[in-house]
Amino acid sequence: YKKIVPLAEIIAAGDICPVGVIIADDDMNYPQGWLNSLIEDNVLYPADVVAHRVHRIKYLSNGFPDDYMNWIHSISESGIDSGNFATGCGGVLYPTVLLKRMNFNINVIRDTCPDGDDIWLYAETRKLNSVVRLATKKIDIFEWSAAQSSALWLENCIQGRNNQQIKKYWEVCGGWNKR
């Protein structure tokens, strides 16, 4: 959040960025053209979030999201679905028109999703009835193996921190729009 919250506040105040903000995990190796492909999709879908890696949320019978590790990871079919969940791995473009409407309450962010910017950004995207699209151009994403031993995904995914943050977000903020 050290980068996106201040930048989003600048955008909301002055609309200085015509495309939006692109988030990309720093422990990945990105192929040539990955950034341009996000921008090209933004031209086609200026109000939608576009990502190179998207998971599909599965829900329990009570309407609460299933365990993060039970979601459909790295979907390959294009199109939109309210359960499409963008991850920073591969790069995500959040359009300016969406960021200008998001609620960047830093206290709520820190209380609910301190290590889950993907979760908070998805929830805010859905609250505003926007959607996540899988990028049109497919790319191969390679991890920097040396960085993976201390990567945040170990704590968030393997150790269940994502589930804790999703639960906290739902308790504090009332969930997100699933339609």
Tab-separated table of N, CA and C in Angstrom:
chain	number	residue	atom	x	y	z
A	1	TYR	N	0.798	-1.199	0.000
A	1	TYR	CA	0.000	0.000	0.000
A	1	TYR	C	0.843	1.267	0.000
A	2	LYS	N	2.139	1.127	0.190
A	2	LYS	CA	3.002	2.301	0.268
A	2	LYS	C	3.030	3.074	-1.037
A	3	LYS	N	2.669	2.431	-2.133
A	3	LYS	CA	2.683	3.106	-3.431
A	3	LYS	C	1.281	3.428	-3.925
A	4	ILE	N	0.350	2.481	-3.812
A	4	ILE	CA	-0.951	2.677	-4.450
A	4	ILE	C	-1.822	3.699	-3.730
A	5	VAL	N	-1.820	3.730	-2.410
A	5	VAL	CA	-2.693	4.680	-1.707
A	5	VAL	C	-2.298	6.123	-1.999
A	6	PRO	N	-1.018	6.510	-1.868
A	6	PRO	CA	-0.676	7.900	-2.219
A	6	PRO	C	-0.958	8.226	-3.683
A	7	LEU	N	-0.673	7.299	-4.575
A	7	LEU	CA	-0.926	7.547	-5.989
A	7	LEU	C	-2.420	7.681	-6.268
A	8	ALA	N	-3.222	6.828	-5.641
A	8	ALA	CA	-4.674	6.919	-5.834
A	8	ALA	C	-5.216	8.247	-5.314
A	9	GLU	N	-4.655	8.741	-4.224
A	9	GLU	CA	-5.091	10.034	-3.695
A	9	GLU	C	-4.750	11.161	-4.670
A	10	ILE	N	-3.599	11.072	-5.319
A	10	ILE	CA	-3.212	12.068	-6.326
A	10	ILE	C	-4.171	12.012	-7.510
A	11	ILE	N	-4.477	10.803	-7.951
A	11	ILE	CA	-5.391	10.633	-9.084
A	11	ILE	C	-6.768	11.208	-8.745
A	12	ALA	N	-7.263	10.892	-7.542
A	12	ALA	CA	-8.584	11.382	-7.143
A	12	ALA	C	-8.617	12.908	-7.082
A	13	ALA	N	-7.516	13.499	-6.700
A	13	ALA	CA	-7.473	14.954	-6.572
A	13	ALA	C	-7.273	15.671	-7.899
A	14	GLY	N	-6.514	15.049	-8.824
A	14	GLY	CA	-6.177	15.797	-10.017
A	14	GLY	C	-6.284	15.082	-11.341
A	15	ASP	N	-6.590	13.809	-11.331
A	15	ASP	CA	-6.741	13.053	-12.579
A	15	ASP	C	-5.531	13.231	-13.499
A	16	ILE	N	-4.337	13.063	-12.948
A	16	ILE	CA	-3.134	13.282	-13.736
A	16	ILE	C	-2.705	12.055	-14.537
A	17	CYS	N	-3.300	10.916	-14.248
A	17	CYS	CA	-2.903	9.680	-14.922
A	17	CYS	C	-4.047	9.209	-15.819
A	18	PRO	N	-3.899	9.281	-17.131
A	18	PRO	CA	-5.016	8.960	-18.016
A	18	PRO	C	-5.394	7.483	-18.053
A	19	VAL	N	-4.465	6.591	-17.808
A	19	VAL	CA	-4.747	5.159	-17.928
A	19	VAL	C	-5.125	4.553	-16.589
A	20	GLY	N	-4.282	4.710	-15.600
A	20	GLY	CA	-4.527	4.111	-14.295
A	20	GLY	C	-3.230	3.745	-13.626
A	21	VAL	N	-3.318	2.798	-12.721
A	21	VAL	CA	-2.168	2.321	-11.974
A	21	VAL	C	-1.963	0.851	-12.306
A	22	ILE	N	-0.713	0.495	-12.550
A	22	ILE	CA	-0.382	-0.905	-12.799
A	22	ILE	C	0.417	-1.416	-11.618
A	23	ILE	N	-0.052	-2.516	-11.064
A	23	ILE	CA	0.607	-3.165	-9.940
A	23	ILE	C	1.211	-4.462	-10.458
A	24	ALA	N	2.449	-4.739	-10.055
A	24	ALA	CA	3.108	-5.981	-10.448
A	24	ALA	C	4.001	-6.446	-9.308
A	25	ASP	N	3.895	-7.714	-8.964
A	25	ASP	CA	4.748	-8.258	-7.916
A	25	ASP	C	6.207	-8.159	-8.333
A	26	ASP	N	7.054	-7.811	-7.393
A	26	ASP	CA	8.464	-7.592	-7.725
A	26	ASP	C	9.317	-8.854	-7.663
A	27	ASP	N	8.717	-9.980	-7.345
A	27	ASP	CA	9.491	-11.220	-7.303
A	27	ASP	C	9.241	-12.096	-8.539
A	28	MET	N	8.790	-11.464	-9.618
A	28	MET	CA	8.501	-12.170	-10.866
A	28	MET	C	9.340	-11.567	-11.999
A	29	ASN	N	9.565	-12.368	-13.018
A	29	ASN	CA	10.263	-11.923	-14.225
A	29	ASN	C	9.207	-11.753	-15.317
A	30	TYR	N	9.069	-10.566	-15.846
A	30	TYR	CA	8.022	-10.266	-16.815
A	30	TYR	C	8.585	-10.236	-18.235
A	31	PRO	N	7.883	-10.865	-19.172
A	31	PRO	CA	8.359	-10.871	-20.563
A	31	PRO	C	8.100	-9.528	-21.248
A	32	GLN	N	8.816	-9.317	-22.313
A	32	GLN	CA	8.630	-8.107	-23.104
A	32	GLN	C	7.177	-8.028	-23.571
A	33	GLY	N	6.598	-6.858	-23.492
A	33	GLY	CA	5.241	-6.633	-23.976
A	33	GLY	C	4.146	-6.784	-22.939
A	34	TRP	N	4.467	-7.256	-21.734
A	34	TRP	CA	3.422	-7.483	-20.735
A	34	TRP	C	2.716	-6.193	-20.349
A	35	LEU	N	3.475	-5.111	-20.213
A	35	LEU	CA	2.896	-3.834	-19.812
A	35	LEU	C	2.012	-3.258	-20.915
A	36	ASN	N	2.504	-3.290	-22.141
A	36	ASN	CA	1.712	-2.779	-23.269
A	36	ASN	C	0.408	-3.533	-23.441
A	37	SER	N	0.423	-4.833	-23.177
A	37	SER	CA	-0.818	-5.594	-23.356
A	37	SER	C	-1.893	-5.153	-22.371
A	38	LEU	N	-1.498	-4.802	-21.148
A	38	LEU	CA	-2.477	-4.291	-20.184
A	38	LEU	C	-3.050	-2.958	-20.642
A	39	ILE	N	-2.188	-2.093	-21.146
A	39	ILE	CA	-2.634	-0.780	-21.621
A	39	ILE	C	-3.535	-0.921	-22.844
A	40	GLU	N	-3.199	-1.826	-23.749
A	40	GLU	CA	-4.045	-2.056	-24.929
A	40	GLU	C	-5.429	-2.546	-24.538
A	41	ASP	N	-5.511	-3.441	-23.547
A	41	ASP	CA	-6.819	-3.903	-23.080
A	41	ASP	C	-7.585	-2.784	-22.393
A	42	ASN	N	-6.874	-1.888	-21.722
A	42	ASN	CA	-7.532	-0.754	-21.077
A	42	ASN	C	-8.212	0.146	-22.103
A	43	VAL	N	-7.639	0.248	-23.296
A	43	VAL	CA	-8.264	1.039	-24.360
A	43	VAL	C	-9.609	0.409	-24.741
A	44	LEU	N	-9.650	-0.918	-24.783
A	44	LEU	CA	-10.890	-1.624	-25.141
A	44	LEU	C	-11.906	-1.615	-24.000
A	45	TYR	N	-11.416	-1.712	-22.762
A	45	TYR	CA	-12.282	-1.818	-21.581
A	45	TYR	C	-11.824	-0.806	-20.525
A	46	PRO	N	-12.072	0.482	-20.751
A	46	PRO	CA	-11.491	1.526	-19.890
A	46	PRO	C	-11.989	1.543	-18.444
A	47	ALA	N	-13.092	0.902	-18.139
A	47	ALA	CA	-13.605	0.911	-16.770
A	47	ALA	C	-13.309	-0.379	-16.013
A	48	ASP	N	-12.705	-1.368	-16.699
A	48	ASP	CA	-12.482	-2.677	-16.088
A	48	ASP	C	-11.040	-2.846	-15.625
A	49	VAL	N	-10.869	-3.645	-14.597
A	49	VAL	CA	-9.546	-4.065	-14.150
A	49	VAL	C	-9.078	-5.149	-15.119
A	50	VAL	N	-7.822	-5.062	-15.547
A	50	VAL	CA	-7.268	-6.055	-16.476
A	50	VAL	C	-6.035	-6.669	-15.824
A	51	ALA	N	-5.946	-8.012	-15.855
A	51	ALA	CA	-4.841	-8.698	-15.194
A	51	ALA	C	-4.337	-9.870	-16.027
A	52	HIS	N	-3.056	-10.146	-15.878
A	52	HIS	CA	-2.462	-11.288	-16.564
A	52	HIS	C	-2.682	-12.595	-15.811
A	53	ARG	N	-2.943	-12.522	-14.524
A	53	ARG	CA	-3.269	-13.739	-13.772
A	53	ARG	C	-4.517	-13.471	-12.958
A	54	VAL	N	-5.509	-14.342	-13.158
A	54	VAL	CA	-6.812	-14.176	-12.517
A	54	VAL	C	-7.224	-15.512	-11.898
A	55	HIS	N	-7.708	-15.442	-10.667
A	55	HIS	CA	-8.304	-16.603	-10.011
A	55	HIS	C	-9.823	-16.437	-10.046
A	56	ARG	N	-10.536	-17.529	-9.878
A	56	ARG	CA	-12.002	-17.481	-9.796
A	56	ARG	C	-12.419	-17.879	-8.395
A	57	ILE	N	-13.108	-16.974	-7.714
A	57	ILE	CA	-13.560	-17.227	-6.347
A	57	ILE	C	-14.665	-18.276	-6.361
A	58	LYS	N	-14.560	-19.214	-5.446
A	58	LYS	CA	-15.636	-20.174	-5.206
A	58	LYS	C	-16.292	-19.776	-3.884
A	59	TYR	N	-17.606	-19.894	-3.827
A	59	TYR	CA	-18.353	-19.502	-2.634
A	59	TYR	C	-18.972	-20.723	-1.956
A	60	LEU	N	-19.110	-20.634	-0.640
A	60	LEU	CA	-19.770	-21.667	0.146
A	60	LEU	C	-21.283	-21.478	0.047
A	61	SER	N	-22.030	-22.434	0.533
A	61	SER	CA	-23.500	-22.356	0.457
A	61	SER	C	-24.049	-21.173	1.253
A	62	ASN	N	-23.311	-20.695	2.259
A	62	ASN	CA	-23.767	-19.543	3.049
A	62	ASN	C	-23.413	-18.200	2.404
A	63	GLY	N	-22.775	-18.238	1.210
A	63	GLY	CA	-22.438	-17.025	0.484
A	63	GLY	C	-21.062	-16.464	0.787
A	64	PHE	N	-20.392	-17.023	1.781
A	64	PHE	CA	-19.047	-16.568	2.138
A	64	PHE	C	-18.026	-17.224	1.208
A	65	PRO	N	-16.941	-16.520	0.851
A	65	PRO	CA	-15.932	-17.136	-0.019
A	65	PRO	C	-15.329	-18.401	0.601
A	66	ASP	N	-15.136	-19.398	-0.241
A	66	ASP	CA	-14.488	-20.638	0.170
A	66	ASP	C	-13.028	-20.338	0.524
A	67	ASP	N	-12.359	-21.293	1.129
A	67	ASP	CA	-10.934	-21.193	1.419
A	67	ASP	C	-10.191	-20.792	0.154
A	68	TYR	N	-9.285	-19.836	0.285
A	68	TYR	CA	-8.550	-19.310	-0.862
A	68	TYR	C	-7.898	-20.413	-1.692
A	69	MET	N	-7.363	-21.420	-1.056
A	69	MET	CA	-6.680	-22.490	-1.783
A	69	MET	C	-7.658	-23.377	-2.558
A	70	ASN	N	-8.960	-23.252	-2.316
A	70	ASN	CA	-9.975	-24.004	-3.064
A	70	ASN	C	-10.507	-23.242	-4.274
A	71	TRP	N	-10.111	-21.991	-4.431
A	71	TRP	CA	-10.542	-21.225	-5.604
A	71	TRP	C	-9.933	-21.842	-6.862
A	72	ILE	N	-10.442	-21.463	-8.007
A	72	ILE	CA	-9.865	-21.900	-9.281
A	72	ILE	C	-8.731	-20.930	-9.596
A	73	HIS	N	-7.516	-21.430	-9.553
A	73	HIS	CA	-6.341	-20.571	-9.705
A	73	HIS	C	-5.887	-20.492	-11.155
A	74	SER	N	-5.462	-19.289	-11.531
A	74	SER	CA	-4.900	-19.031	-12.871
A	74	SER	C	-5.827	-19.513	-13.983
A	75	ILE	N	-7.033	-18.927	-14.028
A	75	ILE	CA	-7.985	-19.316	-15.069
A	75	ILE	C	-7.411	-18.983	-16.445
A	76	SER	N	-7.908	-19.689	-17.448
A	76	SER	CA	-7.396	-19.462	-18.796
A	76	SER	C	-8.459	-18.928	-19.752
A	77	GLU	N	-9.727	-19.026	-19.370
A	77	GLU	CA	-10.771	-18.536	-20.266
A	77	GLU	C	-10.961	-17.041	-20.101
A	78	SER	N	-11.151	-16.370	-21.225
A	78	SER	CA	-11.360	-14.925	-21.188
A	78	SER	C	-12.811	-14.636	-20.829
A	79	GLY	N	-13.137	-13.377	-20.764
A	79	GLY	CA	-14.494	-12.982	-20.424
A	79	GLY	C	-14.545	-12.455	-19.013
A	80	ILE	N	-15.724	-12.000	-18.632
A	80	ILE	CA	-15.871	-11.426	-17.306
A	80	ILE	C	-16.745	-12.327	-16.445
A	81	ASP	N	-16.482	-12.280	-15.175
A	81	ASP	CA	-17.233	-13.030	-14.182
A	81	ASP	C	-17.056	-12.265	-12.881
A	82	SER	N	-18.096	-12.146	-12.096
A	82	SER	CA	-17.981	-11.388	-10.849
A	82	SER	C	-17.007	-12.036	-9.877
A	83	GLY	N	-16.675	-13.298	-10.090
A	83	GLY	CA	-15.720	-13.996	-9.237
A	83	GLY	C	-14.287	-13.893	-9.702
A	84	ASN	N	-14.033	-13.180	-10.806
A	84	ASN	CA	-12.661	-13.007	-11.288
A	84	ASN	C	-11.882	-12.150	-10.303
A	85	PHE	N	-10.769	-12.684	-9.828
A	85	PHE	CA	-9.968	-12.057	-8.778
A	85	PHE	C	-8.554	-11.847	-9.308
A	86	ALA	N	-8.146	-10.594	-9.482
A	86	ALA	CA	-6.825	-10.276	-10.023
A	86	ALA	C	-5.748	-10.435	-8.957
A	87	THR	N	-4.587	-10.935	-9.381
A	87	THR	CA	-3.437	-10.995	-8.479
A	87	THR	C	-2.292	-10.207	-9.096
A	88	GLY	N	-1.458	-9.630	-8.253
A	88	GLY	CA	-0.344	-8.816	-8.732
A	88	GLY	C	0.679	-9.588	-9.535
A	89	CYS	N	0.690	-10.886	-9.373
A	89	CYS	CA	1.618	-11.734	-10.131
A	89	CYS	C	1.211	-11.698	-11.601
A	90	GLY	N	2.014	-11.077	-12.429
A	90	GLY	CA	1.690	-10.945	-13.846
A	90	GLY	C	1.302	-9.534	-14.225
A	91	GLY	N	0.926	-8.736	-13.253
A	91	GLY	CA	0.561	-7.360	-13.510
A	91	GLY	C	-0.941	-7.150	-13.581
A	92	VAL	N	-1.399	-6.082	-12.972
A	92	VAL	CA	-2.816	-5.708	-12.947
A	92	VAL	C	-2.926	-4.220	-13.234
A	93	LEU	N	-3.820	-3.847	-14.132
A	93	LEU	CA	-4.091	-2.440	-14.399
A	93	LEU	C	-5.422	-2.069	-13.749
A	94	TYR	N	-5.351	-1.103	-12.815
A	94	TYR	CA	-6.548	-0.538	-12.190
A	94	TYR	C	-6.803	0.804	-12.856
A	95	PRO	N	-7.923	0.943	-13.587
A	95	PRO	CA	-8.158	2.176	-14.351
A	95	PRO	C	-8.438	3.384	-13.464
A	96	THR	N	-8.040	4.524	-13.968
A	96	THR	CA	-8.229	5.775	-13.246
A	96	THR	C	-9.701	5.996	-12.897
A	97	VAL	N	-10.603	5.698	-13.814
A	97	VAL	CA	-12.032	5.937	-13.553
A	97	VAL	C	-12.520	5.126	-12.359
A	98	LEU	N	-11.915	3.974	-12.113
A	98	LEU	CA	-12.274	3.156	-10.957
A	98	LEU	C	-11.577	3.660	-9.695
A	99	LEU	N	-10.278	3.929	-9.793
A	99	LEU	CA	-9.522	4.396	-8.635
A	99	LEU	C	-10.103	5.682	-8.052
A	100	LYS	N	-10.595	6.556	-8.910
A	100	LYS	CA	-11.161	7.822	-8.442
A	100	LYS	C	-12.387	7.612	-7.555
A	101	ARG	N	-13.038	6.468	-7.681
A	101	ARG	CA	-14.252	6.193	-6.915
A	101	ARG	C	-14.005	5.300	-5.695
A	102	MET	N	-12.808	4.734	-5.579
A	102	MET	CA	-12.514	3.822	-4.469
A	102	MET	C	-12.372	4.571	-3.148
A	103	ASN	N	-12.686	3.860	-2.077
A	103	ASN	CA	-12.561	4.394	-0.732
A	103	ASN	C	-11.197	3.986	-0.172
A	104	PHE	N	-10.244	4.895	-0.190
A	104	PHE	CA	-8.901	4.598	0.297
A	104	PHE	C	-8.754	5.014	1.763
A	105	ASN	N	-9.536	4.382	2.626
A	105	ASN	CA	-9.445	4.642	4.058
A	105	ASN	C	-8.315	3.776	4.608
A	106	ILE	N	-7.164	4.382	4.838
A	106	ILE	CA	-5.970	3.646	5.230
A	106	ILE	C	-6.163	2.881	6.533
A	107	ASN	N	-6.966	3.401	7.452
A	107	ASN	CA	-7.210	2.690	8.712
A	107	ASN	C	-7.985	1.407	8.477
A	108	VAL	N	-8.985	1.449	7.597
A	108	VAL	CA	-9.749	0.244	7.276
A	108	VAL	C	-8.869	-0.753	6.531
A	109	ILE	N	-8.055	-0.261	5.627
A	109	ILE	CA	-7.152	-1.146	4.879
A	109	ILE	C	-6.214	-1.867	5.845
A	110	ARG	N	-5.590	-1.130	6.727
A	110	ARG	CA	-4.643	-1.733	7.675
A	110	ARG	C	-5.340	-2.691	8.635
A	111	ASP	N	-6.580	-2.388	8.992
A	111	ASP	CA	-7.320	-3.234	9.925
A	111	ASP	C	-7.795	-4.532	9.272
A	112	THR	N	-8.153	-4.467	8.008
A	112	THR	CA	-8.750	-5.637	7.362
A	112	THR	C	-7.772	-6.446	6.520
A	113	CYS	N	-6.970	-5.797	5.721
A	113	CYS	CA	-6.109	-6.481	4.748
A	113	CYS	C	-4.690	-5.915	4.764
A	114	PRO	N	-3.992	-5.982	5.893
A	114	PRO	CA	-2.673	-5.357	5.966
A	114	PRO	C	-1.650	-5.956	5.005
A	115	ASP	N	-1.816	-7.204	4.645
A	115	ASP	CA	-0.890	-7.866	3.716
A	115	ASP	C	-1.623	-8.410	2.495
A	116	GLY	N	-2.818	-7.895	2.239
A	116	GLY	CA	-3.640	-8.429	1.155
A	116	GLY	C	-4.178	-7.340	0.249
A	117	ASP	N	-3.285	-6.614	-0.412
A	117	ASP	CA	-3.758	-5.550	-1.297
A	117	ASP	C	-4.639	-6.100	-2.409
A	118	ASP	N	-4.354	-7.316	-2.897
A	118	ASP	CA	-5.205	-7.914	-3.927
A	118	ASP	C	-6.634	-8.098	-3.421
A	119	ILE	N	-6.759	-8.494	-2.161
A	119	ILE	CA	-8.084	-8.709	-1.564
A	119	ILE	C	-8.831	-7.390	-1.446
A	120	TRP	N	-8.176	-6.388	-0.885
A	120	TRP	CA	-8.832	-5.098	-0.695
A	120	TRP	C	-9.216	-4.467	-2.029
A	121	LEU	N	-8.307	-4.509	-2.999
A	121	LEU	CA	-8.590	-3.919	-4.312
A	121	LEU	C	-9.723	-4.661	-5.022
A	122	TYR	N	-9.770	-5.990	-4.896
A	122	TYR	CA	-10.882	-6.749	-5.481
A	122	TYR	C	-12.202	-6.329	-4.829
A	123	ALA	N	-12.210	-6.290	-3.508
A	123	ALA	CA	-13.442	-5.952	-2.792
A	123	ALA	C	-13.951	-4.574	-3.176
A	124	GLU	N	-13.061	-3.606	-3.256
A	124	GLU	CA	-13.460	-2.258	-3.651
A	124	GLU	C	-13.925	-2.229	-5.107
A	125	THR	N	-13.278	-3.004	-5.958
A	125	THR	CA	-13.693	-3.104	-7.363
A	125	THR	C	-15.119	-3.629	-7.459
A	126	ARG	N	-15.428	-4.671	-6.704
A	126	ARG	CA	-16.770	-5.260	-6.744
A	126	ARG	C	-17.809	-4.357	-6.082
A	127	LYS	N	-17.439	-3.657	-5.032
A	127	LYS	CA	-18.389	-2.735	-4.401
A	127	LYS	C	-18.838	-1.663	-5.381
A	128	LEU	N	-17.964	-1.340	-6.332
A	128	LEU	CA	-18.279	-0.320	-7.336
A	128	LEU	C	-18.838	-0.945	-8.617
A	129	ASN	N	-19.188	-2.237	-8.540
A	129	ASN	CA	-19.777	-2.978	-9.666
A	129	ASN	C	-18.892	-3.012	-10.902
A	130	SER	N	-17.601	-2.894	-10.705
A	130	SER	CA	-16.667	-3.077	-11.813
A	130	SER	C	-16.239	-4.539	-11.833
A	131	VAL	N	-15.554	-4.940	-12.888
A	131	VAL	CA	-15.175	-6.339	-13.047
A	131	VAL	C	-13.690	-6.462	-13.355
A	132	VAL	N	-13.202	-7.691	-13.214
A	132	VAL	CA	-11.821	-8.037	-13.538
A	132	VAL	C	-11.848	-8.885	-14.805
A	133	ARG	N	-11.013	-8.514	-15.758
A	133	ARG	CA	-10.866	-9.263	-17.010
A	133	ARG	C	-9.482	-9.871	-17.088
A	134	LEU	N	-9.415	-11.075	-17.617
A	134	LEU	CA	-8.133	-11.681	-17.930
A	134	LEU	C	-7.593	-10.976	-19.168
A	135	ALA	N	-6.322	-10.602	-19.131
A	135	ALA	CA	-5.715	-9.902	-20.266
A	135	ALA	C	-5.855	-10.723	-21.541
A	136	THR	N	-6.046	-10.031	-22.639
A	136	THR	CA	-6.240	-10.685	-23.935
A	136	THR	C	-5.010	-11.466	-24.368
A	137	LYS	N	-3.845	-10.846	-24.225
A	137	LYS	CA	-2.599	-11.516	-24.615
A	137	LYS	C	-2.075	-12.345	-23.454
A	138	LYS	N	-1.824	-13.604	-23.722
A	138	LYS	CA	-1.293	-14.493	-22.690
A	138	LYS	C	0.224	-14.306	-22.593
A	139	ILE	N	0.719	-14.338	-21.370
A	139	ILE	CA	2.160	-14.232	-21.164
A	139	ILE	C	2.623	-15.368	-20.265
A	140	ASP	N	3.896	-15.687	-20.357
A	140	ASP	CA	4.505	-16.643	-19.442
A	140	ASP	C	5.141	-15.855	-18.311
A	141	ILE	N	4.811	-16.233	-17.094
A	141	ILE	CA	5.314	-15.540	-15.917
A	141	ILE	C	6.303	-16.468	-15.219
A	142	PHE	N	7.473	-15.948	-14.928
A	142	PHE	CA	8.503	-16.742	-14.271
A	142	PHE	C	8.854	-16.126	-12.931
A	143	GLU	N	8.936	-16.985	-11.912
A	143	GLU	CA	9.289	-16.522	-10.581
A	143	GLU	C	10.804	-16.421	-10.448
A	144	TRP	N	11.243	-15.423	-9.690
A	144	TRP	CA	12.645	-15.361	-9.291
A	144	TRP	C	12.784	-16.343	-8.144
A	145	SER	N	13.403	-17.475	-8.382
A	145	SER	CA	13.435	-18.543	-7.377
A	145	SER	C	14.062	-18.097	-6.064
A	146	ALA	N	15.061	-17.262	-6.100
A	146	ALA	CA	15.710	-16.804	-4.870
A	146	ALA	C	14.769	-15.979	-4.008
A	147	ALA	N	13.817	-15.296	-4.614
A	147	ALA	CA	12.903	-14.437	-3.861
A	147	ALA	C	11.752	-15.218	-3.246
A	148	GLN	N	11.499	-16.430	-3.698
A	148	GLN	CA	10.318	-17.157	-3.276
A	148	GLN	C	10.382	-17.682	-1.843
A	149	SER	N	11.583	-17.880	-1.305
A	149	SER	CA	11.686	-18.413	0.055
A	149	SER	C	11.138	-17.439	1.093
A	150	SER	N	11.134	-16.150	0.795
A	150	SER	CA	10.608	-15.162	1.729
A	150	SER	C	9.387	-14.442	1.166
A	151	ALA	N	8.813	-14.975	0.133
A	151	ALA	CA	7.696	-14.302	-0.535
A	151	ALA	C	6.457	-14.250	0.363
A	152	LEU	N	5.702	-13.172	0.207
A	152	LEU	CA	4.482	-12.972	0.988
A	152	LEU	C	3.450	-14.064	0.725
A	153	TRP	N	3.481	-14.665	-0.471
A	153	TRP	CA	2.491	-15.699	-0.798
A	153	TRP	C	2.596	-16.895	0.147
A	154	LEU	N	3.781	-17.173	0.690
A	154	LEU	CA	3.906	-18.292	1.627
A	154	LEU	C	3.004	-18.077	2.837
A	155	GLU	N	3.049	-16.861	3.380
A	155	GLU	CA	2.219	-16.543	4.542
A	155	GLU	C	0.751	-16.424	4.148
A	156	ASN	N	0.477	-15.687	3.066
A	156	ASN	CA	-0.911	-15.426	2.679
A	156	ASN	C	-1.630	-16.665	2.174
A	157	CYS	N	-0.992	-17.441	1.333
A	157	CYS	CA	-1.647	-18.598	0.712
A	157	CYS	C	-1.476	-19.873	1.527
A	158	ILE	N	-0.244	-20.264	1.741
A	158	ILE	CA	0.044	-21.542	2.386
A	158	ILE	C	-0.344	-21.535	3.861
A	159	GLN	N	-0.071	-20.447	4.546
A	159	GLN	CA	-0.353	-20.380	5.980
A	159	GLN	C	-1.731	-19.809	6.304
A	160	GLY	N	-2.542	-19.497	5.277
A	160	GLY	CA	-3.933	-19.110	5.481
A	160	GLY	C	-4.199	-17.651	5.806
A	161	ARG	N	-3.213	-16.793	5.648
A	161	ARG	CA	-3.424	-15.369	5.964
A	161	ARG	C	-4.472	-14.733	5.052
A	162	ASN	N	-4.547	-15.149	3.774
A	162	ASN	CA	-5.589	-14.608	2.888
A	162	ASN	C	-6.970	-14.872	3.456
A	163	ASN	N	-7.208	-16.086	3.955
A	163	ASN	CA	-8.521	-16.420	4.526
A	163	ASN	C	-8.840	-15.523	5.723
A	164	GLN	N	-7.848	-15.267	6.568
A	164	GLN	CA	-8.055	-14.407	7.734
A	164	GLN	C	-8.405	-12.980	7.306
A	165	GLN	N	-7.715	-12.476	6.276
A	165	GLN	CA	-7.950	-11.108	5.819
A	165	GLN	C	-9.306	-10.985	5.128
A	166	ILE	N	-9.692	-11.989	4.353
A	166	ILE	CA	-11.020	-11.976	3.725
A	166	ILE	C	-12.099	-11.966	4.805
A	167	LYS	N	-11.946	-12.815	5.797
A	167	LYS	CA	-12.928	-12.860	6.896
A	167	LYS	C	-13.010	-11.513	7.599
A	168	LYS	N	-11.877	-10.919	7.876
A	168	LYS	CA	-11.858	-9.620	8.566
A	168	LYS	C	-12.514	-8.541	7.701
A	169	TYR	N	-12.227	-8.556	6.390
A	169	TYR	CA	-12.848	-7.578	5.508
A	169	TYR	C	-14.371	-7.725	5.553
A	170	TRP	N	-14.861	-8.964	5.480
A	170	TRP	CA	-16.305	-9.200	5.512
A	170	TRP	C	-16.915	-8.749	6.830
A	171	GLU	N	-16.210	-8.984	7.942
A	171	GLU	CA	-16.722	-8.566	9.253
A	171	GLU	C	-16.816	-7.051	9.365
A	172	VAL	N	-15.781	-6.358	8.907
A	172	VAL	CA	-15.712	-4.909	9.063
A	172	VAL	C	-16.498	-4.165	7.984
A	173	CYS	N	-16.409	-4.641	6.751
A	173	CYS	CA	-16.961	-3.894	5.606
A	173	CYS	C	-18.217	-4.509	5.005
A	174	GLY	N	-18.625	-5.656	5.477
A	174	GLY	CA	-19.861	-6.256	4.981
A	174	GLY	C	-19.736	-7.013	3.668
A	175	GLY	N	-18.552	-7.452	3.348
A	175	GLY	CA	-18.378	-8.246	2.127
A	175	GLY	C	-18.304	-7.398	0.876
A	176	TRP	N	-18.564	-8.073	-0.263
A	176	TRP	CA	-18.521	-7.397	-1.550
A	176	TRP	C	-19.648	-7.893	-2.440
A	177	ASN	N	-19.875	-7.201	-3.525
A	177	ASN	CA	-20.949	-7.532	-4.463
A	177	ASN	C	-20.561	-8.779	-5.248
A	178	LYS	N	-21.352	-9.843	-5.133
A	178	LYS	CA	-21.056	-11.100	-5.831
A	178	LYS	C	-21.783	-11.215	-7.168
A	179	ARG	N	-22.640	-10.265	-7.502
A	179	ARG	CA	-23.382	-10.343	-8.771
A	179	ARG	C	-22.664	-9.663	-9.889
